[in-house]
Amino acid sequence: MTSRIDPRHLLTVGIDVGGTNIRASVVDADGEVLDTVAAPTPHSARALEDAIDRSVRELARRHRIAAVGLAVAGFISTDQSTVLFAPHLPWQNAPVAQRLSARLGLPVLLEHDANAAGWAEYRFGAAAGGQTVVLVAIGTGIGASLLIDGRLYRGSHGIAPELGHLQVVPQGRACPCGKHGCWERYCSGTALADTAIEMLATDPVRSVLARDVSRDPGSLTGRRVAGAAQDGDPLAVRVMSDFARWLGLGLAFVSDLFDPDLVVIAGGVSSSAPLFLDEAREHYASAVTGAGHRPLARLRTTQLGEAAGMIGVAELARAAVDAPVTGRAAR
Ligand SMILES: [Zn+2]
């Protein structure tokens, strides 16, 4: 099916298919991003696939591309060809890999975006050398991936570990997933804003952030809270401390489940790690089962940042070309 080109010389395209934007990058075998194009995410499946097609063709005019990988925020079939369900994208039970592969004449594979990011951090970033690695990507929600002995663990049905929806508070905050009290409702960028509003309602405090919340609670964002905490705003500092507690407690759950040696904190909120990571580590160390009598996971922050998903799925696409007998990409 393919001539045996040394895979170290292949260039592949990794595409981050987000709810707002599509970003496509040419990535080499060292995980270096050589070229990137971006476009808004269309709202129909056909238009989305057209946009991806156009992005790859634009990059293919400048580079010789061997395969394409799509990092998707959604459930992916075990053969990595079909998007089963993606809450922010117009694909449902959609055989996206076959359709795009037929159009592009290239192998195409799909991966859950958190898995792709975890793989990138393992191959080229903060998770290098880890044995049992958990990636916790904290943004509007929580995305997670698990690597065991250098392999992504996808479970029996291809569903990535949905750590963000572990219930930590029975009858807690409502979650878009339909449940209540999910971890990501207390430990995410969205949660920073929700916590600020809740705290202010029960325990008014004078601060710049408190004044903003009172004026227009709907405009509050996690980024705003983090910025205020950086400036020492008393409400924001308390919110950040609450976030650190939930992160630490969640990591204790994660350690009870998987006993990782390494946890990588990624996602938009990770850029504020100096504001919460030490405190989260203390909560984690005291909440984990067998506290004081067991080794703990090292906590690190992402090295590859927002590009991790593209880099990881490009690397997975490269591996699929390298081992065509698995037939995953072109099937
Ligand atoms: Zn949930």
mmCIF file of C-alpha atoms and ligand atoms in Angstrom:
data_model
loop_
_atom_site.group_PDB
_atom_site.id
_atom_site.type_symbol
_atom_site.label_atom_id
_atom_site.label_comp_id
_atom_site.label_asym_id
_atom_site.label_seq_id
_atom_site.Cartn_x
_atom_site.Cartn_y
_atom_site.Cartn_z
ATOM 1 C CA MET A 1 0.000 0.000 0.000
ATOM 2 C CA THR A 2 2.839 2.433 0.713
ATOM 3 C CA SER A 3 6.440 2.400 -0.357
ATOM 4 C CA ARG A 4 8.722 2.195 2.643
ATOM 5 C CA ILE A 5 9.725 5.800 3.113
ATOM 6 C CA ASP A 6 11.596 6.383 6.348
ATOM 7 C CA PRO A 7 8.792 7.694 8.614
ATOM 8 C CA ARG A 8 11.236 10.116 10.210
ATOM 9 C CA HIS A 9 11.172 12.071 6.967
ATOM 10 C CA LEU A 10 7.413 12.159 6.570
ATOM 11 C CA LEU A 11 5.413 15.294 7.150
ATOM 12 C CA THR A 12 1.855 14.902 8.383
ATOM 13 C CA VAL A 13 -0.960 17.343 9.048
ATOM 14 C CA GLY A 14 -2.582 17.565 12.459
ATOM 15 C CA ILE A 15 -5.922 19.364 12.630
ATOM 16 C CA ASP A 16 -7.562 20.682 15.762
ATOM 17 C CA VAL A 17 -11.287 20.651 14.986
ATOM 18 C CA GLY A 18 -12.690 22.980 17.614
ATOM 19 C CA GLY A 19 -16.204 24.306 18.045
ATOM 20 C CA THR A 20 -15.059 27.799 16.989
ATOM 21 C CA ASN A 21 -12.007 27.319 14.764
ATOM 22 C CA ILE A 22 -10.218 24.699 12.708
ATOM 23 C CA ARG A 23 -6.444 24.897 12.927
ATOM 24 C CA ALA A 24 -4.327 22.703 10.671
ATOM 25 C CA SER A 25 -0.558 22.353 11.018
ATOM 26 C CA VAL A 26 2.184 20.582 9.146
ATOM 27 C CA VAL A 27 4.239 18.723 11.749
ATOM 28 C CA ASP A 28 7.558 16.951 11.337
ATOM 29 C CA ALA A 29 8.812 13.822 13.088
ATOM 30 C CA ASP A 30 10.317 15.881 15.929
ATOM 31 C CA GLY A 31 6.940 17.396 16.736
ATOM 32 C CA GLU A 32 7.918 20.757 15.235
ATOM 33 C CA VAL A 33 5.097 22.782 13.712
ATOM 34 C CA LEU A 34 6.256 23.985 10.291
ATOM 35 C CA ASP A 35 3.177 25.724 8.927
ATOM 36 C CA THR A 36 -0.345 26.481 10.149
ATOM 37 C CA VAL A 37 -3.614 27.607 8.593
ATOM 38 C CA ALA A 38 -6.837 28.405 10.430
ATOM 39 C CA ALA A 39 -10.485 28.920 9.505
ATOM 40 C CA PRO A 40 -13.778 29.344 11.362
ATOM 41 C CA THR A 41 -15.683 26.107 12.033
ATOM 42 C CA PRO A 42 -18.752 25.839 9.742
ATOM 43 C CA HIS A 43 -22.051 24.622 11.158
ATOM 44 C CA SER A 44 -22.920 21.791 8.747
ATOM 45 C CA ALA A 45 -21.057 18.506 8.339
ATOM 46 C CA ARG A 46 -20.604 19.034 4.609
ATOM 47 C CA ALA A 47 -19.242 22.575 5.037
ATOM 48 C CA LEU A 48 -16.954 21.434 7.859
ATOM 49 C CA GLU A 49 -15.463 18.698 5.695
ATOM 50 C CA ASP A 50 -15.099 21.187 2.815
ATOM 51 C CA ALA A 51 -13.193 23.531 5.136
ATOM 52 C CA ILE A 52 -10.888 20.747 6.326
ATOM 53 C CA ASP A 53 -10.339 19.664 2.712
ATOM 54 C CA ARG A 54 -9.397 23.246 1.758
ATOM 55 C CA SER A 55 -7.008 23.604 4.718
ATOM 56 C CA VAL A 56 -5.148 20.393 3.861
ATOM 57 C CA ARG A 57 -4.947 21.291 0.171
ATOM 58 C CA GLU A 58 -3.540 24.716 1.013
ATOM 59 C CA LEU A 59 -0.822 23.132 3.163
ATOM 60 C CA ALA A 60 -0.205 20.411 0.533
ATOM 61 C CA ARG A 61 0.657 23.118 -1.989
ATOM 62 C CA ARG A 62 3.631 24.038 0.201
ATOM 63 C CA HIS A 63 4.575 20.644 1.706
ATOM 64 C CA ARG A 64 4.558 16.968 0.769
ATOM 65 C CA ILE A 65 1.969 15.479 3.109
ATOM 66 C CA ALA A 66 1.811 11.751 3.928
ATOM 67 C CA ALA A 67 -1.241 11.548 6.193
ATOM 68 C CA VAL A 68 -3.779 13.609 8.105
ATOM 69 C CA GLY A 69 -4.987 13.372 11.689
ATOM 70 C CA LEU A 70 -8.004 15.114 13.195
ATOM 71 C CA ALA A 71 -8.158 15.904 16.909
ATOM 72 C CA VAL A 72 -11.850 16.082 17.787
ATOM 73 C CA ALA A 73 -13.578 17.017 21.037
ATOM 74 C CA GLY A 74 -15.900 14.028 21.006
ATOM 75 C CA PHE A 75 -16.315 10.273 21.104
ATOM 76 C CA ILE A 76 -14.368 8.444 18.394
ATOM 77 C CA SER A 77 -14.951 4.833 17.259
ATOM 78 C CA THR A 78 -12.317 2.287 18.303
ATOM 79 C CA ASP A 79 -11.051 2.026 14.700
ATOM 80 C CA GLN A 80 -10.497 5.819 14.763
ATOM 81 C CA SER A 81 -12.575 6.373 11.623
ATOM 82 C CA THR A 82 -15.940 7.627 12.876
ATOM 83 C CA VAL A 83 -17.060 10.507 15.074
ATOM 84 C CA LEU A 84 -19.753 8.942 17.251
ATOM 85 C CA PHE A 85 -20.762 12.095 19.082
ATOM 86 C CA ALA A 86 -19.250 15.558 19.426
ATOM 87 C CA PRO A 87 -21.400 18.030 21.359
ATOM 88 C CA HIS A 88 -19.970 21.136 19.660
ATOM 89 C CA LEU A 89 -19.629 19.796 16.095
ATOM 90 C CA PRO A 90 -22.174 18.809 13.390
ATOM 91 C CA TRP A 91 -20.971 15.183 13.236
ATOM 92 C CA GLN A 92 -22.942 12.264 14.650
ATOM 93 C CA ASN A 93 -22.078 8.673 13.694
ATOM 94 C CA ALA A 94 -20.162 10.277 10.836
ATOM 95 C CA PRO A 95 -17.508 8.212 8.974
ATOM 96 C CA VAL A 96 -15.323 11.295 8.690
ATOM 97 C CA ALA A 97 -12.012 9.501 8.089
ATOM 98 C CA GLN A 98 -13.285 7.554 5.060
ATOM 99 C CA ARG A 99 -14.985 10.579 3.551
ATOM 100 C CA LEU A 100 -11.967 12.866 3.917
ATOM 101 C CA SER A 101 -9.546 10.130 2.886
ATOM 102 C CA ALA A 102 -11.506 9.597 -0.337
ATOM 103 C CA ARG A 103 -11.465 13.325 -1.072
ATOM 104 C CA LEU A 104 -7.835 13.946 -0.204
ATOM 105 C CA GLY A 105 -6.299 10.692 -1.398
ATOM 106 C CA LEU A 106 -4.448 10.455 1.916
ATOM 107 C CA PRO A 107 -4.767 8.263 5.017
ATOM 108 C CA VAL A 108 -6.884 10.057 7.622
ATOM 109 C CA LEU A 109 -7.382 9.102 11.257
ATOM 110 C CA LEU A 110 -9.342 10.612 14.116
ATOM 111 C CA GLU A 111 -8.458 10.941 17.781
ATOM 112 C CA HIS A 112 -10.138 12.433 20.817
ATOM 113 C CA ASP A 113 -8.518 15.828 21.347
ATOM 114 C CA ALA A 114 -7.382 15.138 24.911
ATOM 115 C CA ASN A 115 -5.830 11.826 23.809
ATOM 116 C CA ALA A 116 -4.014 13.644 21.014
ATOM 117 C CA ALA A 117 -2.710 16.253 23.461
ATOM 118 C CA GLY A 118 -1.622 13.573 25.937
ATOM 119 C CA TRP A 119 0.237 11.733 23.197
ATOM 120 C CA ALA A 120 2.029 14.925 22.129
ATOM 121 C CA GLU A 121 3.103 15.705 25.696
ATOM 122 C CA TYR A 122 4.328 12.138 26.087
ATOM 123 C CA ARG A 123 6.324 12.113 22.843
ATOM 124 C CA PHE A 124 7.657 15.676 22.866
ATOM 125 C CA GLY A 125 6.669 17.560 26.008
ATOM 126 C CA ALA A 126 5.930 17.551 29.712
ATOM 127 C CA ALA A 127 5.003 13.848 29.951
ATOM 128 C CA ALA A 128 8.202 12.511 28.364
ATOM 129 C CA GLY A 129 9.537 9.577 30.363
ATOM 130 C CA GLY A 130 6.318 9.055 32.332
ATOM 131 C CA GLN A 131 5.157 5.513 33.078
ATOM 132 C CA THR A 132 1.509 6.043 33.935
ATOM 133 C CA VAL A 133 0.538 9.503 32.787
ATOM 134 C CA VAL A 134 -2.709 11.412 33.172
ATOM 135 C CA LEU A 135 -3.303 14.611 31.239
ATOM 136 C CA VAL A 136 -5.902 16.933 32.731
ATOM 137 C CA ALA A 137 -6.789 19.721 30.292
ATOM 138 C CA ILE A 138 -8.665 22.430 32.157
ATOM 139 C CA GLY A 139 -10.528 24.974 30.024
ATOM 140 C CA THR A 140 -14.264 25.570 29.811
ATOM 141 C CA GLY A 141 -14.517 21.969 31.041
ATOM 142 C CA ILE A 142 -12.030 19.179 31.712
ATOM 143 C CA GLY A 143 -10.594 16.915 29.035
ATOM 144 C CA ALA A 144 -8.478 13.987 30.126
ATOM 145 C CA SER A 145 -6.300 11.259 28.731
ATOM 146 C CA LEU A 146 -4.465 8.307 30.214
ATOM 147 C CA LEU A 147 -1.244 6.724 29.007
ATOM 148 C CA ILE A 148 -0.080 3.428 30.421
ATOM 149 C CA ASP A 149 3.429 2.192 29.605
ATOM 150 C CA GLY A 150 3.662 4.459 26.581
ATOM 151 C CA ARG A 151 0.253 3.595 25.122
ATOM 152 C CA LEU A 152 -2.935 5.605 25.081
ATOM 153 C CA TYR A 153 -5.629 3.841 27.053
ATOM 154 C CA ARG A 154 -8.904 4.243 25.172
ATOM 155 C CA GLY A 155 -11.061 1.771 27.083
ATOM 156 C CA SER A 156 -13.259 -0.845 25.417
ATOM 157 C CA HIS A 157 -15.341 1.570 23.349
ATOM 158 C CA GLY A 158 -12.868 4.293 22.411
ATOM 159 C CA ILE A 159 -14.244 6.723 24.963
ATOM 160 C CA ALA A 160 -11.430 8.672 26.567
ATOM 161 C CA PRO A 161 -11.436 8.821 30.372
ATOM 162 C CA GLU A 162 -14.190 11.287 31.184
ATOM 163 C CA LEU A 163 -12.654 12.477 34.425
ATOM 164 C CA GLY A 164 -14.358 15.848 34.181
ATOM 165 C CA HIS A 165 -17.707 14.183 34.754
ATOM 166 C CA LEU A 166 -16.828 12.283 37.893
ATOM 167 C CA GLN A 167 -19.445 13.410 40.370
ATOM 168 C CA VAL A 168 -17.724 15.158 43.264
ATOM 169 C CA VAL A 169 -20.790 16.892 44.752
ATOM 170 C CA PRO A 170 -24.085 14.965 44.900
ATOM 171 C CA GLN A 171 -26.869 17.345 43.848
ATOM 172 C CA GLY A 172 -24.185 19.896 43.014
ATOM 173 C CA ARG A 173 -23.975 22.388 40.156
ATOM 174 C CA ALA A 174 -25.835 21.369 36.978
ATOM 175 C CA CYS A 175 -23.576 20.138 34.176
ATOM 176 C CA PRO A 176 -24.295 20.310 30.416
ATOM 177 C CA CYS A 177 -23.762 16.511 30.380
ATOM 178 C CA GLY A 178 -27.101 16.160 32.202
ATOM 179 C CA LYS A 179 -25.669 15.218 35.597
ATOM 180 C CA HIS A 180 -25.040 17.338 38.680
ATOM 181 C CA GLY A 181 -21.893 18.026 40.647
ATOM 182 C CA CYS A 182 -19.338 16.957 38.023
ATOM 183 C CA TRP A 183 -15.691 17.719 38.809
ATOM 184 C CA GLU A 184 -15.414 20.189 35.913
ATOM 185 C CA ARG A 185 -18.272 22.280 37.352
ATOM 186 C CA TYR A 186 -15.874 23.097 40.273
ATOM 187 C CA CYS A 187 -12.515 22.909 38.536
ATOM 188 C CA SER A 188 -12.504 24.757 35.202
ATOM 189 C CA GLY A 189 -12.403 28.242 33.770
ATOM 190 C CA THR A 190 -16.197 28.275 33.855
ATOM 191 C CA ALA A 191 -16.097 27.192 37.494
ATOM 192 C CA LEU A 192 -13.896 30.159 38.433
ATOM 193 C CA ALA A 193 -16.681 32.516 37.347
ATOM 194 C CA ASP A 194 -19.437 30.397 38.939
ATOM 195 C CA THR A 195 -17.560 30.176 42.233
ATOM 196 C CA ALA A 196 -17.007 33.944 42.323
ATOM 197 C CA ILE A 197 -20.743 34.563 41.871
ATOM 198 C CA GLU A 198 -21.661 31.965 44.512
ATOM 199 C CA MET A 199 -19.157 33.270 47.050
ATOM 200 C CA LEU A 200 -20.320 36.811 46.618
ATOM 201 C CA ALA A 201 -23.950 35.811 47.122
ATOM 202 C CA THR A 202 -23.267 34.095 50.441
ATOM 203 C CA ASP A 203 -20.400 36.191 51.774
ATOM 204 C CA PRO A 204 -20.161 39.716 50.325
ATOM 205 C CA VAL A 205 -16.650 41.096 50.146
ATOM 206 C CA ARG A 206 -15.414 44.439 48.901
ATOM 207 C CA SER A 207 -13.145 44.127 45.899
ATOM 208 C CA VAL A 208 -12.790 45.247 42.299
ATOM 209 C CA LEU A 209 -13.896 41.838 41.076
ATOM 210 C CA ALA A 210 -16.863 41.843 43.456
ATOM 211 C CA ARG A 211 -17.956 45.194 42.031
ATOM 212 C CA ASP A 212 -17.708 43.831 38.463
ATOM 213 C CA VAL A 213 -19.659 40.695 39.377
ATOM 214 C CA SER A 214 -22.408 42.765 40.998
ATOM 215 C CA ARG A 215 -22.717 44.958 37.906
ATOM 216 C CA ASP A 216 -22.771 42.208 35.279
ATOM 217 C CA PRO A 217 -22.326 38.620 36.501
ATOM 218 C CA GLY A 218 -22.843 37.299 32.946
ATOM 219 C CA SER A 219 -19.695 39.006 31.707
ATOM 220 C CA LEU A 220 -17.406 37.301 34.213
ATOM 221 C CA THR A 221 -14.854 34.852 32.784
ATOM 222 C CA GLY A 222 -12.264 32.538 34.277
ATOM 223 C CA ARG A 223 -9.563 34.630 32.653
ATOM 224 C CA ARG A 224 -10.883 37.741 34.412
ATOM 225 C CA VAL A 225 -10.874 35.935 37.774
ATOM 226 C CA ALA A 226 -7.319 34.701 37.214
ATOM 227 C CA GLY A 227 -6.183 38.205 36.268
ATOM 228 C CA ALA A 228 -7.782 39.650 39.397
ATOM 229 C CA ALA A 229 -6.166 36.961 41.565
ATOM 230 C CA GLN A 230 -2.828 37.894 40.045
ATOM 231 C CA ASP A 231 -3.499 41.476 41.200
ATOM 232 C CA GLY A 232 -4.313 40.262 44.717
ATOM 233 C CA ASP A 233 -8.067 40.912 44.561
ATOM 234 C CA PRO A 234 -9.420 39.330 47.786
ATOM 235 C CA LEU A 235 -12.466 37.701 46.164
ATOM 236 C CA ALA A 236 -10.418 36.338 43.255
ATOM 237 C CA VAL A 237 -7.761 34.977 45.624
ATOM 238 C CA ARG A 238 -10.468 33.077 47.544
ATOM 239 C CA VAL A 239 -11.945 31.756 44.308
ATOM 240 C CA MET A 240 -8.511 30.575 43.172
ATOM 241 C CA SER A 241 -7.976 28.870 46.506
ATOM 242 C CA ASP A 242 -11.299 27.044 46.138
ATOM 243 C CA PHE A 243 -10.279 25.989 42.620
ATOM 244 C CA ALA A 244 -6.952 24.668 43.994
ATOM 245 C CA ARG A 245 -8.837 22.623 46.588
ATOM 246 C CA TRP A 246 -11.080 21.034 43.934
ATOM 247 C CA LEU A 247 -8.106 20.347 41.697
ATOM 248 C CA GLY A 248 -6.255 18.675 44.554
ATOM 249 C CA LEU A 249 -9.271 16.581 45.568
ATOM 250 C CA GLY A 250 -9.851 15.546 41.951
ATOM 251 C CA LEU A 251 -6.212 14.570 41.528
ATOM 252 C CA ALA A 252 -6.545 12.441 44.657
ATOM 253 C CA PHE A 253 -9.449 10.587 42.972
ATOM 254 C CA VAL A 254 -7.358 10.222 39.828
ATOM 255 C CA SER A 255 -4.464 8.812 41.850
ATOM 256 C CA ASP A 256 -6.775 6.399 43.643
ATOM 257 C CA LEU A 257 -7.937 5.146 40.234
ATOM 258 C CA PHE A 258 -4.717 5.020 38.225
ATOM 259 C CA ASP A 259 -1.755 5.635 40.573
ATOM 260 C CA PRO A 260 0.046 7.772 37.965
ATOM 261 C CA ASP A 261 3.671 8.837 38.375
ATOM 262 C CA LEU A 262 3.022 11.984 36.355
ATOM 263 C CA VAL A 263 0.064 14.323 35.875
ATOM 264 C CA VAL A 264 0.215 17.053 33.243
ATOM 265 C CA ILE A 265 -2.055 20.038 33.788
ATOM 266 C CA ALA A 266 -2.973 21.567 30.429
ATOM 267 C CA GLY A 267 -5.745 23.709 28.951
ATOM 268 C CA GLY A 268 -6.297 27.451 29.154
ATOM 269 C CA VAL A 269 -6.374 27.576 32.959
ATOM 270 C CA SER A 270 -2.891 26.011 33.171
ATOM 271 C CA SER A 271 -1.369 29.360 32.175
ATOM 272 C CA SER A 272 -2.387 30.555 35.666
ATOM 273 C CA ALA A 273 -0.718 27.569 37.382
ATOM 274 C CA PRO A 274 1.518 29.742 39.616
ATOM 275 C CA LEU A 275 -1.704 30.945 41.266
ATOM 276 C CA PHE A 276 -2.963 27.486 42.244
ATOM 277 C CA LEU A 277 -0.566 24.612 41.626
ATOM 278 C CA ASP A 278 1.313 24.577 44.952
ATOM 279 C CA GLU A 279 -1.921 24.767 46.917
ATOM 280 C CA ALA A 280 -3.507 22.063 44.737
ATOM 281 C CA ARG A 281 -0.491 19.836 45.377
ATOM 282 C CA GLU A 282 -0.958 20.200 49.140
ATOM 283 C CA HIS A 283 -4.639 19.254 48.922
ATOM 284 C CA TYR A 284 -3.793 16.341 46.666
ATOM 285 C CA ALA A 285 -1.093 15.084 49.019
ATOM 286 C CA SER A 286 -3.409 15.155 52.018
ATOM 287 C CA ALA A 287 -6.559 13.816 50.289
ATOM 288 C CA VAL A 288 -5.104 10.830 48.436
ATOM 289 C CA THR A 289 -5.721 7.412 49.964
ATOM 290 C CA GLY A 290 -2.759 6.372 52.102
ATOM 291 C CA ALA A 291 -1.572 9.971 52.398
ATOM 292 C CA GLY A 292 1.925 10.139 53.822
ATOM 293 C CA HIS A 293 2.601 6.469 53.135
ATOM 294 C CA ARG A 294 2.830 6.382 49.357
ATOM 295 C CA PRO A 295 4.628 8.069 46.480
ATOM 296 C CA LEU A 296 2.710 10.870 44.794
ATOM 297 C CA ALA A 297 2.457 11.760 41.134
ATOM 298 C CA ARG A 298 4.627 14.612 39.976
ATOM 299 C CA LEU A 299 2.489 17.527 38.772
ATOM 300 C CA ARG A 300 3.703 19.390 35.714
ATOM 301 C CA THR A 301 2.170 21.951 33.398
ATOM 302 C CA THR A 302 1.882 21.574 29.629
ATOM 303 C CA GLN A 303 4.945 22.279 27.487
ATOM 304 C CA LEU A 304 3.168 22.294 24.125
ATOM 305 C CA GLY A 305 0.150 24.379 25.076
ATOM 306 C CA GLU A 306 -2.626 24.845 22.547
ATOM 307 C CA ALA A 307 -0.670 23.136 19.762
ATOM 308 C CA ALA A 308 -0.541 19.809 21.639
ATOM 309 C CA GLY A 309 -3.667 18.328 20.026
ATOM 310 C CA MET A 310 -2.461 19.060 16.484
ATOM 311 C CA ILE A 311 1.056 17.805 17.204
ATOM 312 C CA GLY A 312 -0.216 14.628 18.860
ATOM 313 C CA VAL A 313 -2.697 13.671 16.151
ATOM 314 C CA ALA A 314 -0.133 14.433 13.438
ATOM 315 C CA GLU A 315 2.257 12.064 15.206
ATOM 316 C CA LEU A 316 -0.445 9.376 15.466
ATOM 317 C CA ALA A 317 -1.131 9.779 11.729
ATOM 318 C CA ARG A 318 2.595 9.318 11.080
ATOM 319 C CA ALA A 319 2.599 6.109 13.100
ATOM 320 C CA ALA A 320 -0.386 4.834 11.074
ATOM 321 C CA VAL A 321 1.533 5.401 7.830
ATOM 322 C CA ASP A 322 4.554 3.708 9.347
ATOM 323 C CA ALA A 323 2.470 0.609 10.155
ATOM 324 C CA PRO A 324 -0.024 0.339 7.265
ATOM 325 C CA VAL A 325 -0.818 -3.287 8.151
ATOM 326 C CA THR A 326 -2.980 -1.975 10.972
ATOM 327 C CA GLY A 327 -5.009 -0.394 8.170
ATOM 328 C CA ARG A 328 -6.621 2.055 10.553
ATOM 329 C CA ALA A 329 -6.089 5.204 8.596
ATOM 330 C CA ALA A 330 -7.362 4.261 5.168
ATOM 331 C CA ARG A 331 -10.045 1.778 6.091
HETATM 332 ZN ZN ZN B 1 -20.932 16.449 33.675
#
